[in-house]
mmCIF file of C-alpha atoms in Angstrom:
data_model
loop_
_atom_site.group_PDB
_atom_site.id
_atom_site.type_symbol
_atom_site.label_atom_id
_atom_site.label_comp_id
_atom_site.label_asym_id
_atom_site.label_seq_id
_atom_site.Cartn_x
_atom_site.Cartn_y
_atom_site.Cartn_z
ATOM 1 C CA MET A 223 -12.307 -19.814 73.364
ATOM 2 C CA ALA A 224 -15.435 -20.109 75.430
ATOM 3 C CA LEU A 225 -18.353 -17.840 74.707
ATOM 4 C CA SER A 226 -18.135 -15.308 77.522
ATOM 5 C CA ARG A 227 -21.067 -13.380 78.898
ATOM 6 C CA GLN A 228 -19.739 -10.116 77.544
ATOM 7 C CA HIS A 229 -18.466 -11.293 74.202
ATOM 8 C CA ASP A 230 -18.125 -8.589 71.592
ATOM 9 C CA MET A 231 -20.861 -10.301 69.582
ATOM 10 C CA HIS A 232 -23.367 -9.454 72.341
ATOM 11 C CA LYS A 233 -22.492 -5.778 72.072
ATOM 12 C CA ARG A 234 -22.827 -5.848 68.294
ATOM 13 C CA ARG A 235 -26.218 -7.523 68.495
ATOM 14 C CA PHE A 236 -27.520 -5.478 71.412
ATOM 15 C CA SER A 237 -29.502 -3.044 69.255
ATOM 16 C CA ARG A 238 -31.428 -5.689 67.351
ATOM 17 C CA ASN A 239 -31.994 -7.858 70.416
ATOM 18 C CA LEU A 240 -33.362 -4.856 72.284
ATOM 19 C CA GLY A 241 -35.500 -3.856 69.294
ATOM 20 C CA LEU A 242 -36.935 -7.343 68.943
ATOM 21 C CA GLY A 243 -37.633 -7.502 72.680
ATOM 22 C CA VAL A 244 -39.524 -4.220 72.586
ATOM 23 C CA VAL A 245 -41.530 -5.358 69.534
ATOM 24 C CA LEU A 246 -42.468 -8.663 71.209
ATOM 25 C CA ALA A 247 -43.443 -6.932 74.461
ATOM 26 C CA GLY A 248 -45.500 -4.457 72.437
ATOM 27 C CA PHE A 249 -47.227 -7.326 70.644
ATOM 28 C CA VAL A 250 -48.212 -8.925 73.960
ATOM 29 C CA VAL A 251 -49.719 -5.624 75.147
ATOM 30 C CA LEU A 252 -51.462 -5.202 71.779
ATOM 31 C CA VAL A 253 -53.085 -8.647 71.898
ATOM 32 C CA PHE A 254 -54.232 -7.986 75.473
ATOM 33 C CA LEU A 255 -55.802 -4.637 74.526
ATOM 34 C CA LEU A 256 -57.360 -6.170 71.414
ATOM 35 C CA THR A 257 -58.890 -8.946 73.509
ATOM 36 C CA VAL A 258 -60.343 -6.420 75.955
ATOM 37 C CA ALA A 259 -61.728 -4.365 73.059
ATOM 38 C CA LYS A 260 -63.275 -7.450 71.434
ATOM 39 C CA VAL A 261 -64.924 -8.887 74.570
ATOM 40 C CA THR A 262 -66.369 -5.511 75.610
ATOM 41 C CA ASP A 263 -67.738 -4.951 72.100
ATOM 42 C CA ASP A 264 -71.563 -4.864 71.863
ATOM 43 C CA GLY A 265 -71.620 -7.434 69.079
ATOM 44 C CA PHE A 266 -69.605 -9.879 71.163
ATOM 45 C CA GLU A 267 -72.022 -9.568 74.136
ATOM 46 C CA MET A 268 -75.032 -10.143 71.867
ATOM 47 C CA GLN A 269 -73.395 -13.225 70.379
ATOM 48 C CA SER A 270 -72.630 -14.595 73.864
ATOM 49 C CA GLN A 271 -76.227 -14.104 74.997
ATOM 50 C CA GLN A 272 -77.564 -15.784 71.875
ATOM 51 C CA THR A 273 -75.255 -18.743 72.476
ATOM 52 C CA GLN A 274 -76.433 -19.042 76.091
ATOM 53 C CA GLU A 275 -80.108 -18.777 75.104
ATOM 54 C CA GLY A 276 -79.539 -21.434 72.447
ATOM 55 C CA ASN A 277 -78.228 -23.790 75.144
ATOM 56 C CA MET B 1197 -20.598 -22.032 64.897
ATOM 57 C CA SER B 1198 -17.054 -22.934 65.919
ATOM 58 C CA ASP B 1199 -14.998 -21.207 68.585
ATOM 59 C CA ALA B 1200 -12.602 -20.115 65.867
ATOM 60 C CA SER B 1201 -15.306 -18.165 64.094
ATOM 61 C CA LEU B 1202 -16.041 -16.260 67.287
ATOM 62 C CA ASN B 1203 -12.421 -15.345 67.957
ATOM 63 C CA THR B 1204 -12.310 -12.112 66.040
ATOM 64 C CA SER B 1205 -9.965 -10.146 68.292
ATOM 65 C CA THR B 1206 -7.351 -9.814 65.563
ATOM 66 C CA GLN B 1207 -9.791 -9.234 62.713
ATOM 67 C CA THR B 1208 -12.382 -6.610 61.916
ATOM 68 C CA PRO B 1209 -15.650 -8.018 63.252
ATOM 69 C CA PRO B 1210 -18.248 -8.793 60.573
ATOM 70 C CA TYR B 1211 -21.035 -6.226 60.272
ATOM 71 C CA GLU B 1212 -24.030 -7.231 62.336
ATOM 72 C CA ALA B 1213 -27.300 -5.963 60.932
ATOM 73 C CA GLN B 1214 -28.908 -3.644 63.449
ATOM 74 C CA PHE B 1215 -32.604 -3.325 64.208
ATOM 75 C CA GLY B 1216 -32.771 -0.173 62.083
ATOM 76 C CA ASP B 1217 -31.387 -2.061 59.059
ATOM 77 C CA TYR B 1218 -34.239 -4.566 59.231
ATOM 78 C CA PHE B 1219 -36.724 -1.746 59.793
ATOM 79 C CA ALA B 1220 -35.384 0.015 56.679
ATOM 80 C CA LEU B 1221 -36.439 -3.061 54.654
ATOM 81 C CA LEU B 1222 -40.033 -2.061 55.367
ATOM 82 C CA LYS B 1223 -39.640 1.227 53.434
ATOM 83 C CA PRO B 1224 -40.673 3.511 56.325
ATOM 84 C CA ARG B 1225 -41.249 6.560 54.113
ATOM 85 C CA VAL B 1226 -43.676 4.672 51.874
ATOM 86 C CA MET B 1227 -45.249 3.299 55.053
ATOM 87 C CA THR B 1228 -46.202 6.828 56.199
ATOM 88 C CA LEU B 1229 -48.343 7.164 53.062
ATOM 89 C CA VAL B 1230 -49.882 3.722 53.671
ATOM 90 C CA VAL B 1231 -50.632 4.547 57.323
ATOM 91 C CA PHE B 1232 -52.129 7.923 56.520
ATOM 92 C CA THR B 1233 -54.359 6.824 53.621
ATOM 93 C CA ALA B 1234 -55.476 3.660 55.447
ATOM 94 C CA PHE B 1235 -56.353 5.791 58.470
ATOM 95 C CA VAL B 1236 -58.411 8.160 56.308
ATOM 96 C CA GLY B 1237 -60.223 5.207 54.709
ATOM 97 C CA LEU B 1238 -61.074 3.821 58.139
ATOM 98 C CA TYR B 1239 -61.938 7.187 59.694
ATOM 99 C CA ALA B 1240 -64.097 8.403 56.789
ATOM 100 C CA ALA B 1241 -66.175 5.209 56.826
ATOM 101 C CA PRO B 1242 -69.740 5.772 58.082
ATOM 102 C CA VAL B 1243 -69.280 3.240 60.907
ATOM 103 C CA ALA B 1244 -67.819 3.970 64.345
ATOM 104 C CA THR B 1245 -64.789 1.788 65.024
ATOM 105 C CA ASN B 1246 -63.376 0.963 68.446
ATOM 106 C CA PRO B 1247 -60.161 3.056 68.702
ATOM 107 C CA ILE B 1248 -58.066 0.041 69.728
ATOM 108 C CA ILE B 1249 -59.380 -2.091 66.873
ATOM 109 C CA GLY B 1250 -58.842 0.852 64.526
ATOM 110 C CA PHE B 1251 -55.253 1.268 65.764
ATOM 111 C CA VAL B 1252 -54.548 -2.454 65.350
ATOM 112 C CA ALA B 1253 -56.062 -2.401 61.850
ATOM 113 C CA ILE B 1254 -53.858 0.524 60.747
ATOM 114 C CA LEU B 1255 -50.792 -1.065 62.363
ATOM 115 C CA PHE B 1256 -51.195 -4.351 60.512
ATOM 116 C CA ILE B 1257 -52.039 -2.677 57.207
ATOM 117 C CA ALA B 1258 -48.717 -0.825 57.696
ATOM 118 C CA VAL B 1259 -46.900 -4.057 58.605
ATOM 119 C CA GLY B 1260 -48.352 -5.747 55.512
ATOM 120 C CA GLY B 1261 -47.266 -2.810 53.357
ATOM 121 C CA GLY B 1262 -43.803 -2.936 54.928
ATOM 122 C CA ALA B 1263 -43.580 -6.690 54.331
ATOM 123 C CA SER B 1264 -44.320 -6.194 50.643
ATOM 124 C CA GLY B 1265 -41.549 -3.552 50.620
ATOM 125 C CA ALA B 1266 -39.092 -6.114 52.048
ATOM 126 C CA LEU B 1267 -40.111 -8.663 49.398
ATOM 127 C CA ASN B 1268 -39.715 -5.993 46.716
ATOM 128 C CA MET B 1269 -36.173 -5.259 47.989
ATOM 129 C CA TRP B 1270 -35.402 -8.989 47.957
ATOM 130 C CA TRP B 1271 -36.551 -9.389 44.346
ATOM 131 C CA ASP B 1272 -35.066 -6.121 43.069
ATOM 132 C CA SER B 1273 -31.715 -6.307 44.887
ATOM 133 C CA ASP B 1274 -29.862 -6.686 41.550
ATOM 134 C CA ILE B 1275 -31.229 -3.444 40.089
ATOM 135 C CA ASP B 1276 -31.093 -1.658 43.452
ATOM 136 C CA ARG B 1277 -27.305 -2.102 43.299
ATOM 137 C CA ILE B 1278 -27.233 -0.257 39.969
ATOM 138 C CA MET B 1279 -29.583 2.660 40.593
ATOM 139 C CA LYS B 1280 -28.142 5.593 42.558
ATOM 140 C CA ARG B 1281 -31.488 6.241 44.252
ATOM 141 C CA THR B 1282 -31.570 2.741 45.781
ATOM 142 C CA GLN B 1283 -27.891 1.937 46.393
ATOM 143 C CA LYS B 1284 -28.150 2.811 50.095
ATOM 144 C CA ARG B 1285 -30.950 0.311 50.738
ATOM 145 C CA PRO B 1286 -29.986 -2.417 53.252
ATOM 146 C CA ILE B 1287 -29.292 -5.207 50.712
ATOM 147 C CA PRO B 1288 -27.147 -3.272 48.184
ATOM 148 C CA ALA B 1289 -25.368 -1.611 51.122
ATOM 149 C CA GLY B 1290 -24.387 -5.094 52.363
ATOM 150 C CA LYS B 1291 -26.152 -4.730 55.710
ATOM 151 C CA VAL B 1292 -28.839 -7.383 55.206
ATOM 152 C CA THR B 1293 -28.764 -10.495 52.990
ATOM 153 C CA GLU B 1294 -31.365 -11.331 50.330
ATOM 154 C CA GLY B 1295 -32.380 -14.401 52.339
ATOM 155 C CA GLU B 1296 -33.037 -12.345 55.461
ATOM 156 C CA ALA B 1297 -35.150 -9.849 53.507
ATOM 157 C CA PHE B 1298 -37.177 -12.689 51.961
ATOM 158 C CA ALA B 1299 -37.728 -14.382 55.325
ATOM 159 C CA ILE B 1300 -38.801 -11.139 57.000
ATOM 160 C CA GLY B 1301 -41.089 -10.247 54.086
ATOM 161 C CA ILE B 1302 -42.848 -13.622 53.984
ATOM 162 C CA ALA B 1303 -43.175 -13.916 57.760
ATOM 163 C CA LEU B 1304 -44.529 -10.398 58.244
ATOM 164 C CA SER B 1305 -46.925 -10.779 55.278
ATOM 165 C CA GLY B 1306 -48.581 -13.850 56.767
ATOM 166 C CA PHE B 1307 -48.540 -12.347 60.245
ATOM 167 C CA ALA B 1308 -50.131 -9.055 59.123
ATOM 168 C CA VAL B 1309 -52.883 -10.733 57.057
ATOM 169 C CA VAL B 1310 -53.842 -13.124 59.885
ATOM 170 C CA MET B 1311 -53.806 -10.390 62.537
ATOM 171 C CA LEU B 1312 -55.839 -7.961 60.409
ATOM 172 C CA SER B 1313 -58.403 -10.688 59.636
ATOM 173 C CA LEU B 1314 -58.733 -11.579 63.320
ATOM 174 C CA ALA B 1315 -58.877 -7.969 64.521
ATOM 175 C CA THR B 1316 -61.373 -6.755 61.901
ATOM 176 C CA ASN B 1317 -62.834 -9.020 59.216
ATOM 177 C CA LEU B 1318 -61.886 -11.468 56.464
ATOM 178 C CA LEU B 1319 -62.532 -8.993 53.636
ATOM 179 C CA ALA B 1320 -59.938 -6.554 55.014
ATOM 180 C CA GLY B 1321 -57.455 -9.421 55.471
ATOM 181 C CA ALA B 1322 -58.112 -10.697 51.937
ATOM 182 C CA LEU B 1323 -57.649 -7.210 50.472
ATOM 183 C CA LEU B 1324 -54.327 -6.862 52.335
ATOM 184 C CA ALA B 1325 -53.197 -10.274 51.057
ATOM 185 C CA PHE B 1326 -54.155 -9.282 47.507
ATOM 186 C CA THR B 1327 -52.287 -5.958 47.853
ATOM 187 C CA ILE B 1328 -49.092 -7.755 48.902
ATOM 188 C CA PHE B 1329 -49.515 -10.270 46.055
ATOM 189 C CA PHE B 1330 -50.156 -7.473 43.563
ATOM 190 C CA TYR B 1331 -47.135 -5.420 44.623
ATOM 191 C CA VAL B 1332 -44.687 -8.313 44.815
ATOM 192 C CA VAL B 1333 -45.812 -10.661 42.040
ATOM 193 C CA ILE B 1334 -47.784 -8.532 39.560
ATOM 194 C CA TYR B 1335 -45.727 -5.324 39.865
ATOM 195 C CA SER B 1336 -42.211 -6.257 41.052
ATOM 196 C CA MET B 1337 -41.800 -9.654 39.398
ATOM 197 C CA TRP B 1338 -43.813 -9.127 36.227
ATOM 198 C CA LEU B 1339 -44.733 -5.598 35.134
ATOM 199 C CA LYS B 1340 -41.746 -3.589 36.366
ATOM 200 C CA ARG B 1341 -39.195 -5.151 34.024
ATOM 201 C CA TRP B 1342 -41.585 -5.869 31.166
ATOM 202 C CA THR B 1343 -43.740 -2.912 30.202
ATOM 203 C CA PRO B 1344 -43.541 0.914 30.282
ATOM 204 C CA GLN B 1345 -47.047 0.771 31.746
ATOM 205 C CA ASN B 1346 -45.452 -0.747 34.884
ATOM 206 C CA ILE B 1347 -46.140 2.241 37.080
ATOM 207 C CA VAL B 1348 -49.677 2.757 35.707
ATOM 208 C CA ILE B 1349 -50.927 -0.753 36.541
ATOM 209 C CA GLY B 1350 -48.547 -1.306 39.455
ATOM 210 C CA GLY B 1351 -49.780 1.899 41.062
ATOM 211 C CA ALA B 1352 -52.854 -0.056 42.136
ATOM 212 C CA ALA B 1353 -50.804 -1.681 44.898
ATOM 213 C CA GLY B 1354 -50.243 1.673 46.615
ATOM 214 C CA ALA B 1355 -53.882 2.611 46.105
ATOM 215 C CA PHE B 1356 -55.395 -0.215 48.148
ATOM 216 C CA PRO B 1357 -54.706 1.007 51.749
ATOM 217 C CA PRO B 1358 -57.701 3.400 52.053
ATOM 218 C CA MET B 1359 -59.923 0.663 50.631
ATOM 219 C CA ILE B 1360 -58.564 -1.794 53.220
ATOM 220 C CA GLY B 1361 -59.119 0.774 55.983
ATOM 221 C CA TRP B 1362 -62.706 1.291 54.807
ATOM 222 C CA ALA B 1363 -63.263 -2.491 54.612
ATOM 223 C CA ALA B 1364 -61.791 -2.916 58.125
ATOM 224 C CA ALA B 1365 -64.444 -0.508 59.471
ATOM 225 C CA THR B 1366 -67.463 -1.508 57.373
ATOM 226 C CA GLY B 1367 -66.717 -5.048 56.183
ATOM 227 C CA SER B 1368 -67.549 -3.971 52.635
ATOM 228 C CA ILE B 1369 -66.382 -2.140 49.519
ATOM 229 C CA SER B 1370 -68.302 0.951 48.422
ATOM 230 C CA VAL B 1371 -68.242 3.718 45.809
ATOM 231 C CA GLU B 1372 -66.439 6.017 48.255
ATOM 232 C CA SER B 1373 -63.639 3.545 48.952
ATOM 233 C CA VAL B 1374 -63.255 2.864 45.204
ATOM 234 C CA LEU B 1375 -62.990 6.629 44.625
ATOM 235 C CA MET B 1376 -60.193 6.912 47.209
ATOM 236 C CA PHE B 1377 -58.472 3.979 45.509
ATOM 237 C CA THR B 1378 -58.818 5.651 42.102
ATOM 238 C CA LEU B 1379 -57.454 8.945 43.426
ATOM 239 C CA ILE B 1380 -54.140 7.309 44.388
ATOM 240 C CA PHE B 1381 -54.181 5.079 41.298
ATOM 241 C CA MET B 1382 -54.402 8.098 38.963
ATOM 242 C CA TRP B 1383 -51.940 10.149 41.031
ATOM 243 C CA THR B 1384 -49.159 7.543 40.899
ATOM 244 C CA PRO B 1385 -48.135 7.799 37.189
ATOM 245 C CA PRO B 1386 -47.495 11.582 37.037
ATOM 246 C CA HIS B 1387 -45.761 11.379 40.447
ATOM 247 C CA PHE B 1388 -43.308 8.667 39.291
ATOM 248 C CA TRP B 1389 -42.854 9.989 35.760
ATOM 249 C CA ALA B 1390 -41.756 13.355 37.183
ATOM 250 C CA LEU B 1391 -39.230 11.433 39.314
ATOM 251 C CA ALA B 1392 -38.070 9.473 36.255
ATOM 252 C CA LEU B 1393 -37.468 12.734 34.371
ATOM 253 C CA PHE B 1394 -35.019 14.141 36.899
ATOM 254 C CA MET B 1395 -33.462 10.818 38.018
ATOM 255 C CA LYS B 1396 -31.909 10.803 34.588
ATOM 256 C CA GLY B 1397 -30.157 7.591 33.603
ATOM 257 C CA ASP B 1398 -31.036 5.557 36.706
ATOM 258 C CA TYR B 1399 -33.786 3.477 35.106
ATOM 259 C CA HIS B 1400 -31.922 3.279 31.796
ATOM 260 C CA GLU B 1401 -28.788 1.848 33.445
ATOM 261 C CA ALA B 1402 -30.867 -0.678 35.369
ATOM 262 C CA GLY B 1403 -32.744 -1.719 32.214
ATOM 263 C CA ILE B 1404 -36.151 -0.830 33.627
ATOM 264 C CA PRO B 1405 -38.571 -0.003 30.791
ATOM 265 C CA MET B 1406 -39.817 3.259 32.268
ATOM 266 C CA LEU B 1407 -41.648 5.515 29.849
ATOM 267 C CA THR B 1408 -38.609 7.818 29.728
ATOM 268 C CA VAL B 1409 -36.512 4.883 28.462
ATOM 269 C CA THR B 1410 -38.928 3.246 26.006
ATOM 270 C CA HIS B 1411 -40.859 6.209 24.570
ATOM 271 C CA GLY B 1412 -38.514 9.081 25.311
ATOM 272 C CA ARG B 1413 -38.685 12.091 27.567
ATOM 273 C CA ARG B 1414 -40.965 14.116 25.257
ATOM 274 C CA ALA B 1415 -43.621 11.369 25.362
ATOM 275 C CA THR B 1416 -43.272 11.199 29.172
ATOM 276 C CA ARG B 1417 -44.008 14.931 29.433
ATOM 277 C CA VAL B 1418 -47.148 14.435 27.294
ATOM 278 C CA HIS B 1419 -48.249 11.473 29.429
ATOM 279 C CA ILE B 1420 -47.820 13.554 32.607
ATOM 280 C CA ILE B 1421 -50.170 16.292 31.389
ATOM 281 C CA VAL B 1422 -52.801 13.794 30.143
ATOM 282 C CA TYR B 1423 -52.856 11.857 33.422
ATOM 283 C CA THR B 1424 -52.843 15.068 35.477
ATOM 284 C CA VAL B 1425 -55.898 16.453 33.661
ATOM 285 C CA LEU B 1426 -57.762 13.142 34.140
ATOM 286 C CA LEU B 1427 -56.696 13.088 37.799
ATOM 287 C CA ALA B 1428 -57.912 16.673 38.311
ATOM 288 C CA ALA B 1429 -61.372 15.814 36.940
ATOM 289 C CA LEU B 1430 -61.572 12.789 39.252
ATOM 290 C CA ALA B 1431 -60.259 14.621 42.321
ATOM 291 C CA VAL B 1432 -62.648 17.575 41.947
ATOM 292 C CA GLY B 1433 -65.545 15.218 41.115
ATOM 293 C CA THR B 1434 -64.885 13.290 44.338
ATOM 294 C CA GLY B 1435 -65.723 16.512 46.166
ATOM 295 C CA PHE B 1436 -69.406 16.015 45.313
ATOM 296 C CA THR B 1437 -69.594 12.458 46.717
ATOM 297 C CA GLY B 1438 -70.127 11.059 50.208
ATOM 298 C CA VAL B 1439 -66.492 11.546 51.262
ATOM 299 C CA GLY B 1440 -66.340 15.097 49.864
ATOM 300 C CA GLY B 1441 -67.684 18.401 51.098
ATOM 301 C CA PRO B 1442 -67.061 22.160 50.825
ATOM 302 C CA LEU B 1443 -63.632 22.031 52.472
ATOM 303 C CA TYR B 1444 -62.451 19.104 50.379
ATOM 304 C CA LEU B 1445 -63.757 20.799 47.239
ATOM 305 C CA ALA B 1446 -61.883 24.038 48.026
ATOM 306 C CA VAL B 1447 -58.637 22.103 48.634
ATOM 307 C CA ALA B 1448 -59.164 20.035 45.479
ATOM 308 C CA VAL B 1449 -59.850 23.062 43.255
ATOM 309 C CA VAL B 1450 -56.748 24.946 44.449
ATOM 310 C CA LEU B 1451 -54.352 21.975 44.402
ATOM 311 C CA ASN B 1452 -55.577 20.616 41.090
ATOM 312 C CA ALA B 1453 -55.222 24.044 39.476
ATOM 313 C CA LEU B 1454 -51.598 24.123 40.726
ATOM 314 C CA PHE B 1455 -51.002 20.514 39.667
ATOM 315 C CA VAL B 1456 -52.383 21.052 36.155
ATOM 316 C CA LYS B 1457 -50.304 24.236 35.845
ATOM 317 C CA GLY B 1458 -47.229 22.257 36.942
ATOM 318 C CA SER B 1459 -47.910 19.602 34.319
ATOM 319 C CA ILE B 1460 -48.309 22.283 31.625
ATOM 320 C CA ASP B 1461 -44.956 23.775 32.702
ATOM 321 C CA ILE B 1462 -43.361 20.320 32.363
ATOM 322 C CA TRP B 1463 -45.003 19.756 28.965
ATOM 323 C CA ARG B 1464 -43.766 23.107 27.583
ATOM 324 C CA ARG B 1465 -40.122 22.428 28.450
ATOM 325 C CA ASP B 1466 -37.602 20.519 26.431
ATOM 326 C CA GLU B 1467 -34.545 18.668 27.714
ATOM 327 C CA ALA B 1468 -32.115 21.531 27.046
ATOM 328 C CA ILE B 1469 -34.096 23.958 29.204
ATOM 329 C CA ALA B 1470 -34.669 21.305 31.895
ATOM 330 C CA GLU B 1471 -30.990 20.413 32.096
ATOM 331 C CA ALA B 1472 -30.016 24.073 32.245
ATOM 332 C CA ASP B 1473 -31.905 24.644 35.507
ATOM 333 C CA GLY B 1474 -31.260 21.180 36.962
ATOM 334 C CA TYR B 1475 -34.835 19.944 36.387
ATOM 335 C CA ALA B 1476 -36.196 22.553 38.803
ATOM 336 C CA VAL B 1477 -39.766 22.434 37.437
ATOM 337 C CA GLU B 1478 -39.899 18.616 37.467
ATOM 338 C CA LYS B 1479 -38.572 18.522 41.053
ATOM 339 C CA LYS B 1480 -41.099 21.163 42.123
ATOM 340 C CA PHE B 1481 -43.921 19.126 40.520
ATOM 341 C CA PHE B 1482 -42.719 15.990 42.344
ATOM 342 C CA LYS B 1483 -42.720 17.796 45.717
ATOM 343 C CA LEU B 1484 -46.152 19.254 44.965
ATOM 344 C CA SER B 1485 -47.432 15.757 44.188
ATOM 345 C CA LEU B 1486 -46.568 14.659 47.739
ATOM 346 C CA LEU B 1487 -48.409 17.628 49.245
ATOM 347 C CA TYR B 1488 -51.261 17.006 46.783
ATOM 348 C CA LEU B 1489 -52.016 13.523 48.053
ATOM 349 C CA PHE B 1490 -51.622 14.316 51.749
ATOM 350 C CA ALA B 1491 -53.833 17.416 51.414
ATOM 351 C CA HIS B 1492 -56.617 15.554 49.570
ATOM 352 C CA PHE B 1493 -56.740 12.740 52.100
ATOM 353 C CA GLY B 1494 -56.319 15.222 54.948
ATOM 354 C CA ALA B 1495 -59.377 17.088 53.645
ATOM 355 C CA ILE B 1496 -61.408 13.852 53.457
ATOM 356 C CA ALA B 1497 -60.452 13.139 57.095
ATOM 357 C CA PHE B 1498 -61.354 16.703 58.081
ATOM 358 C CA GLU B 1499 -64.789 16.409 56.466
ATOM 359 C CA ALA B 1500 -65.323 13.179 58.443
ATOM 360 C CA ALA B 1501 -64.173 14.891 61.661
ATOM 361 C CA LEU B 1502 -66.760 17.657 61.151
ATOM 362 C CA MET B 1503 -69.627 15.180 60.601
ATOM 363 C CA PRO B 1504 -70.509 14.755 64.310
ATOM 364 C CA PHE B 1505 -71.025 18.528 64.493
ATOM 365 C CA GLY B 1506 -73.305 18.534 61.465
ATOM 366 C CA LEU B 1507 -70.725 20.447 59.413
ATOM 367 C CA GLY B 1508 -68.856 17.922 57.268
ATOM 368 C CA GLY B 1509 -70.013 16.718 53.870
ATOM 369 C CA TRP B 1510 -72.929 18.098 51.886
#
């Protein structure tokens, strides 16, 4: 029997697939926000300036 | 996977673990304590932390704590099947396999340590890695089945989160963060020994050398009062340090008076009286112990919240 689009297995696994999808999407958002927080941090700007002055 | 294995129309389909089953591996109720105490450690630190970095730090401390819970369930699945208290956990309930729990635990441990190190600093990441190692290897694999002091030494694993939170904010370890660690460390034995008194038989059947099994229930009652008195001295003394203040001190005095009274009540009872009322005093002490810890750390957070207004602390 071919694996159909709406096989019962898909229904049984829907909850965990949805959960994993939400977690992964949340992780992407989290990394984005973390990056913004890091690059707007005072310490990061000072380090960047020091690097530029060193060059 | 063959076609035949997918054709289940005439058979009961095999149980597919749901997202909630995997989440349950992370011991969500224990995680609330980890999140709260780690937050207090981070918030009470004398360094302003970016809210997003603070949120990420708490999240990955929680994920690391949850990962160690999954590894603990993997290792202890044999005794979890025996003890009534743990029979509904995902592995003994047949919802998740040991291999899945191990894979999730290892993967999330590495992930949490790396993310915490990147988001905050290496010290916080190293402390989280050590906490996971301590809980899984030192406590679960070694102490738990070997010595009646299992919960005394093993309690350190649950005491690390505020220290990690503090380290995430400051990049260092200080007297204040060690005091918060010690508060949980000293609180853990009376909390679990009270549980062991009224979960009668569970640890004995599983062959876990809890104090109730190796030294008897009378000795456990004595140990509870001794540890509670030591804890009370520490908790009230913390009120005079950098993380304390008038509000914390008031909370500590009231709750420690109640906690010491509860331990005296437990000490004065014998098994016949305890069995007659269904271990009411021991259960009340256990519930109070939960409030005790949340109230102490809540008061530390409140003192920190008042600081910007010149009111918190001494």
